[in-house]
């Protein structure tokens, strides 16, 4: 197992030259977060993640989290120590408000910390990720007492948080949940019900866990309209801030999962547990989306982060492993990196990682604009762009996460299938990212159902127009950029064609739009990736670093010529409508049409 | 866990109407294997696999094979009993020569048995698969005594076989192996060395294991030219056929793998083990290819078989699981099969499985023609077609196996990630198929390096011309076949363009051809799949079964319009050459270009 190398140079270049971070640092409130400060910070953070967290990854997978006979949950060896050091160093608090002890850095910086922590150990990194979602819900909807009582120690990381949405009969359809919350005379509520898939629902890394729990109050409307959100601490908190009695929430069991074994995924039972209403009754869905939207970008980032770690390992293996003789080579054996097909696997990984990183950081930068730009119109526009980019980041990031970790495994040949090599773990771990925080199908439905129609389609058309501006830049950059320009133009045309079809068709046949939503979302991923790689290639020569400039040109050209053309290949599926999808009945789908020979 | 349903109707239709099985049954030697007999046989066989073998799949995965303290290997509970019933029923012997107790059925029928056995339990099915490879080597290269001594009980399945190729430093490059075979005065050889990745290298399902082992004799030429193949039985065999003393081959350890946990993957140590030369010295590579070529088609079939099982499970789940309300639906909840994006995942699986099954069975039917056609020219041509189709079957089959099992998992949402659901096992199990028996990259190199150039390209051009004949049939079949015809024409053009580029470029720049080999192979998979789906759609109306005919039309059209266009999307990658692949040095690949800000 090679050491994880935080990709500081890649990140620093992306911040300065691709996603316009200097403009973010100029926004009011982010003055202290200038680029130099940020690069220094992420260097230190990367060092921490590589030294302290990364070594727990493989052992955490083989050991797994365990539920003890007494019902408590133990994380794998080393997690508790690493987490305490993480809290002490304060990495979790960097992007959180200074008012509650945070560093007040932009979300963009927070996302970079998440990338590196997830590369180091995805299972471990889930605990801070869930905590952050709970913090954001509290920041937006907590009352003064709740904020004062819980936020400082959640921001520091001393206390962790969870999101309790899912119940056995209520997965993607959150509105079907049945956990009850009955008001008590003292203003608190008594919660009773069972929640499943609760990540870090219990563990031994922190003394306190703050659960945010969706439940129904008596007489609440049916479906999503009647859902409220409650804060349910593992231990009640006394007025002096000390921990009081144990609350009525208990871990019934842990799931046996394909991956992220180090992260306890709990079945939690709430029995007359004391909860405190957040925001007000029936605001649960709104609060959930506050937690979710932030988490969706983070989950897309998981795809990138795990694939980055897997890539590093496959690159090292391809340089070490000697096998056979490449064409034109002399000597005994060639390193397998000399074989063109292995190069293809490496270049596909490298270019996809760059595209994803630019896309994720761009989305995060718009999150920061949406909160801190002094111009309300700019904030509103940034919010629209976040709305479009977030489902793309989540789905494209996690889908590529699966595909790239599988390529990294493939580079290892037979060794990749052996668990001790570590390549298989990355594939097993990242597989969940396409599922949780809203399946990738839900993301695609969100894109075509909620985001495309904003301002009658003007929002998405404006983004496409912005992307098209790269054409002139490429034309001015030199003839070596010609094929990039031509291919981007062709693929943007296909994306535009699909977009106009979606906007037109959505008015009369929403099912047809949903039918093409997944291939359509991938077209967006490919095109935004190609756009940002091109932007990087155009910007790179100004750095004066010719190795970097050459590298960015190659990545952009490889993507444009060899990856991006998948986009037109998806056009047919995006605009085919529902006919063939619904043409077969259950018998035909099962292949039970009566065979001829009877 | 739902019961495995052997896809008898699909297979029977494929045999009669898509791959021309009746012609195979007319070949000399196969007269007893007429279609009716075969369909009855596979019905019984399917029943056996569903009843006896399939129930061992999930428990075999969680229990795994284990090495005992005494060095012996135990398979999971139920494997031994199921295997004894398998031997008793004689399923393994069906496609093997009658001379040694086999049923003398075509390879096509043997492949169908393998499909169903692999769907039932891939780990279990590996033991007969390896045995079959060893049998074929013995049939081709064994002397009379060897055949008589070993074959009858290997054909019956009482004894099993293995293939011992890989050593730690010799994976894809078999020529690097160092196991030594020193001649003894009695004509036998003493083998010493270590072999890894030996599937069912030891186990408790049979009393005897016949290892075929590649090794070097003293003074043998370097590389692949100096490799010989030896038969090394676990127990020496006395002249009366009884088992004698234990031979010097022992299991050092079992690998911990991502999947196929029920199949012991052994590190075998040969210490002065008694071996018998097969064929003659330095024929090892030729014998290996006899074992391999048969196994490659079988490994492609594994992709289909595991994906079929996963599909059945996801289809059942999509019908049971109720969640939310589909557009236009009324009532409380819709089954998720009513959502268009879930339908897309199901249709993608169903159409891909049909395409793969047609492709695999077509390849197998040409294997049968290559052995049993009385016309030498027809045999030679069949052999060429097998040469082209086999790497496509292996790579496209196993790649789609990975993609489709991942889709099946995705249909399950969060439940898919929980091991008890069983969806994750399919993905973990099938992942090896893209690696072993020659990685998929090796298959692509074989296609462009060895198969394309046969008869100066005439062989492959003739196959393309045969595929193009479907166009006239589609034109005569009615207007509902129009888009299939148009899309196939467009994609065949792309495939032809890539093929001509490969043939031209291969003469001067073999690395450029290798650079595009993987996307090029996938273009072949997509086009042959589309071709055979179209053939099925054109043939289906003649059955008089309208449900079947409708179904085949929809599958062919869905593939042509929504899957096949990936092909043009791959053209750029297929013909891009090596430039960008080799443009980045190790530092640039690692992202270590010096960051700007220093």
PDB file of C-alpha atoms in Angstrom, chain B residues 145-261:
ATOM      1  CA  UNK B 145      -2.361 -44.306 -21.635  1.00  0.00           C
ATOM      2  CA  UNK B 146      -2.964 -40.814 -20.227  1.00  0.00           C
ATOM      3  CA  UNK B 147      -6.343 -40.589 -21.879  1.00  0.00           C
ATOM      4  CA  UNK B 148      -7.392 -43.995 -20.647  1.00  0.00           C
ATOM      5  CA  UNK B 149      -6.088 -43.424 -17.147  1.00  0.00           C
ATOM      6  CA  UNK B 150      -7.538 -39.962 -16.552  1.00  0.00           C
ATOM      7  CA  UNK B 151     -10.249 -39.002 -18.985  1.00  0.00           C
ATOM      8  CA  UNK B 152     -13.166 -41.272 -18.066  1.00  0.00           C
ATOM      9  CA  UNK B 153     -13.243 -40.112 -14.470  1.00  0.00           C
ATOM     10  CA  UNK B 154     -12.618 -36.476 -15.409  1.00  0.00           C
ATOM     11  CA  UNK B 155     -15.444 -36.645 -17.964  1.00  0.00           C
ATOM     12  CA  UNK B 156     -17.765 -38.082 -15.352  1.00  0.00           C
ATOM     13  CA  UNK B 157     -16.665 -35.369 -12.948  1.00  0.00           C
ATOM     14  CA  UNK B 158     -15.456 -37.826 -10.302  1.00  0.00           C
ATOM     15  CA  UNK B 159     -12.021 -36.263 -10.719  1.00  0.00           C
ATOM     16  CA  UNK B 160     -11.571 -32.545 -11.265  1.00  0.00           C
ATOM     17  CA  UNK B 161      -8.908 -30.579 -13.098  1.00  0.00           C
ATOM     18  CA  UNK B 162      -6.950 -27.351 -12.747  1.00  0.00           C
ATOM     19  CA  UNK B 163      -4.824 -25.048 -14.883  1.00  0.00           C
ATOM     20  CA  UNK B 164      -1.498 -23.998 -13.319  1.00  0.00           C
ATOM     21  CA  UNK B 165      -0.092 -21.079 -15.274  1.00  0.00           C
ATOM     22  CA  UNK B 166       0.498 -18.089 -13.075  1.00  0.00           C
ATOM     23  CA  UNK B 167       3.501 -17.467 -10.864  1.00  0.00           C
ATOM     24  CA  UNK B 168       4.107 -14.297  -8.860  1.00  0.00           C
ATOM     25  CA  UNK B 169       6.356 -12.818 -11.572  1.00  0.00           C
ATOM     26  CA  UNK B 170       4.493 -14.431 -14.471  1.00  0.00           C
ATOM     27  CA  UNK B 171       0.914 -13.298 -14.943  1.00  0.00           C
ATOM     28  CA  UNK B 172      -0.004 -11.989 -18.367  1.00  0.00           C
ATOM     29  CA  UNK B 173       3.567 -12.816 -19.387  1.00  0.00           C
ATOM     30  CA  UNK B 174       3.401 -16.579 -19.020  1.00  0.00           C
ATOM     31  CA  UNK B 175       6.840 -16.878 -20.588  1.00  0.00           C
ATOM     32  CA  UNK B 176       8.422 -15.561 -17.396  1.00  0.00           C
ATOM     33  CA  UNK B 177       7.553 -18.637 -15.358  1.00  0.00           C
ATOM     34  CA  UNK B 178      10.319 -20.546 -13.544  1.00  0.00           C
ATOM     35  CA  UNK B 179       8.789 -23.797 -12.230  1.00  0.00           C
ATOM     36  CA  UNK B 180      11.287 -26.550 -13.082  1.00  0.00           C
ATOM     37  CA  UNK B 181      10.561 -30.035 -14.413  1.00  0.00           C
ATOM     38  CA  UNK B 182      13.508 -32.414 -14.248  1.00  0.00           C
ATOM     39  CA  UNK B 183      13.289 -35.722 -16.145  1.00  0.00           C
ATOM     40  CA  UNK B 184      13.550 -38.929 -14.141  1.00  0.00           C
ATOM     41  CA  UNK B 185      14.827 -42.235 -15.441  1.00  0.00           C
ATOM     42  CA  UNK B 186      11.291 -43.725 -15.459  1.00  0.00           C
ATOM     43  CA  UNK B 187      10.072 -41.138 -17.982  1.00  0.00           C
ATOM     44  CA  UNK B 188       8.226 -39.017 -15.432  1.00  0.00           C
ATOM     45  CA  UNK B 189       9.405 -35.564 -14.336  1.00  0.00           C
ATOM     46  CA  UNK B 190      10.038 -34.018 -10.938  1.00  0.00           C
ATOM     47  CA  UNK B 191       8.314 -30.636 -10.657  1.00  0.00           C
ATOM     48  CA  UNK B 192       9.380 -27.935  -8.246  1.00  0.00           C
ATOM     49  CA  UNK B 193       8.020 -24.427  -8.009  1.00  0.00           C
ATOM     50  CA  UNK B 194       5.187 -22.258  -6.812  1.00  0.00           C
ATOM     51  CA  UNK B 195       1.958 -21.439  -8.629  1.00  0.00           C
ATOM     52  CA  UNK B 196      -0.572 -18.805  -7.624  1.00  0.00           C
ATOM     53  CA  UNK B 197      -4.220 -18.088  -8.417  1.00  0.00           C
ATOM     54  CA  UNK B 198      -5.015 -21.799  -8.853  1.00  0.00           C
ATOM     55  CA  UNK B 199      -8.780 -22.081  -8.867  1.00  0.00           C
ATOM     56  CA  UNK B 200      -9.982 -25.187  -7.012  1.00  0.00           C
ATOM     57  CA  UNK B 201      -6.309 -26.105  -6.630  1.00  0.00           C
ATOM     58  CA  UNK B 202      -7.453 -28.188  -3.691  1.00  0.00           C
ATOM     59  CA  UNK B 203     -10.893 -29.002  -2.311  1.00  0.00           C
ATOM     60  CA  UNK B 204     -13.040 -31.717  -0.773  1.00  0.00           C
ATOM     61  CA  UNK B 205     -15.581 -32.188  -3.563  1.00  0.00           C
ATOM     62  CA  UNK B 206     -13.694 -34.937  -5.417  1.00  0.00           C
ATOM     63  CA  UNK B 207     -11.240 -37.622  -4.409  1.00  0.00           C
ATOM     64  CA  UNK B 208      -8.699 -36.710  -7.053  1.00  0.00           C
ATOM     65  CA  UNK B 209      -7.445 -33.527  -8.702  1.00  0.00           C
ATOM     66  CA  UNK B 210      -5.562 -33.531 -11.999  1.00  0.00           C
ATOM     67  CA  UNK B 211      -3.298 -30.511 -12.281  1.00  0.00           C
ATOM     68  CA  UNK B 212      -2.056 -29.343 -15.655  1.00  0.00           C
ATOM     69  CA  UNK B 213       1.121 -27.458 -14.881  1.00  0.00           C
ATOM     70  CA  UNK B 214       3.312 -25.284 -17.076  1.00  0.00           C
ATOM     71  CA  UNK B 215       7.009 -25.675 -16.301  1.00  0.00           C
ATOM     72  CA  UNK B 216      10.478 -25.549 -17.849  1.00  0.00           C
ATOM     73  CA  UNK B 217      12.684 -28.542 -18.546  1.00  0.00           C
ATOM     74  CA  UNK B 218      16.465 -28.183 -18.108  1.00  0.00           C
ATOM     75  CA  UNK B 219      18.032 -26.289 -20.990  1.00  0.00           C
ATOM     76  CA  UNK B 220      14.677 -25.236 -22.450  1.00  0.00           C
ATOM     77  CA  UNK B 221      14.686 -22.037 -24.539  1.00  0.00           C
ATOM     78  CA  UNK B 222      13.889 -18.795 -22.717  1.00  0.00           C
ATOM     79  CA  UNK B 223      10.421 -17.275 -22.771  1.00  0.00           C
ATOM     80  CA  UNK B 224       7.289 -18.896 -24.095  1.00  0.00           C
ATOM     81  CA  UNK B 225       9.195 -21.203 -26.453  1.00  0.00           C
ATOM     82  CA  UNK B 226      10.630 -23.211 -23.577  1.00  0.00           C
ATOM     83  CA  UNK B 227       7.489 -24.078 -21.691  1.00  0.00           C
ATOM     84  CA  UNK B 228       6.130 -27.586 -21.365  1.00  0.00           C
ATOM     85  CA  UNK B 229       2.877 -28.856 -19.925  1.00  0.00           C
ATOM     86  CA  UNK B 230       2.726 -31.590 -17.288  1.00  0.00           C
ATOM     87  CA  UNK B 231      -0.043 -33.631 -15.813  1.00  0.00           C
ATOM     88  CA  UNK B 232       0.415 -33.756 -12.034  1.00  0.00           C
ATOM     89  CA  UNK B 233      -2.216 -35.746 -10.150  1.00  0.00           C
ATOM     90  CA  UNK B 234      -2.912 -35.027  -6.501  1.00  0.00           C
ATOM     91  CA  UNK B 235      -2.653 -38.781  -5.923  1.00  0.00           C
ATOM     92  CA  UNK B 236      -0.572 -41.026  -8.149  1.00  0.00           C
ATOM     93  CA  UNK B 237      -2.756 -43.415 -10.123  1.00  0.00           C
ATOM     94  CA  UNK B 238      -1.960 -47.113 -10.035  1.00  0.00           C
ATOM     95  CA  UNK B 239      -2.132 -49.227 -13.163  1.00  0.00           C
ATOM     96  CA  UNK B 240      -5.450 -50.688 -12.044  1.00  0.00           C
ATOM     97  CA  UNK B 241      -6.864 -47.165 -11.818  1.00  0.00           C
ATOM     98  CA  UNK B 242      -6.891 -47.025  -8.029  1.00  0.00           C
ATOM     99  CA  UNK B 243      -5.359 -44.057  -6.235  1.00  0.00           C
ATOM    100  CA  UNK B 244      -1.846 -44.453  -4.938  1.00  0.00           C
ATOM    101  CA  UNK B 245       0.381 -42.270  -2.831  1.00  0.00           C
ATOM    102  CA  UNK B 246      -0.067 -38.555  -2.260  1.00  0.00           C
ATOM    103  CA  UNK B 247       1.934 -36.458  -4.731  1.00  0.00           C
ATOM    104  CA  UNK B 248       4.187 -33.559  -3.745  1.00  0.00           C
ATOM    105  CA  UNK B 249       1.727 -30.725  -4.333  1.00  0.00           C
ATOM    106  CA  UNK B 250       0.391 -28.764  -1.382  1.00  0.00           C
ATOM    107  CA  UNK B 251      -1.715 -25.716  -0.668  1.00  0.00           C
ATOM    108  CA  UNK B 252       0.284 -23.007   1.064  1.00  0.00           C
ATOM    109  CA  UNK B 253      -2.622 -20.593   1.430  1.00  0.00           C
ATOM    110  CA  UNK B 254      -5.916 -19.367  -0.005  1.00  0.00           C
ATOM    111  CA  UNK B 255      -6.397 -15.846  -1.326  1.00  0.00           C
ATOM    112  CA  UNK B 256      -8.866 -13.429   0.256  1.00  0.00           C
ATOM    113  CA  UNK B 257     -10.755 -12.223  -2.732  1.00  0.00           C
ATOM    114  CA  UNK B 258     -13.364  -9.591  -3.508  1.00  0.00           C
ATOM    115  CA  UNK B 259     -15.787 -12.311  -4.574  1.00  0.00           C
ATOM    116  CA  UNK B 260     -16.220 -15.957  -5.598  1.00  0.00           C
ATOM    117  CA  UNK B 261     -15.495 -16.727  -1.966  1.00  0.00           C
TER     118      UNK B 261
END
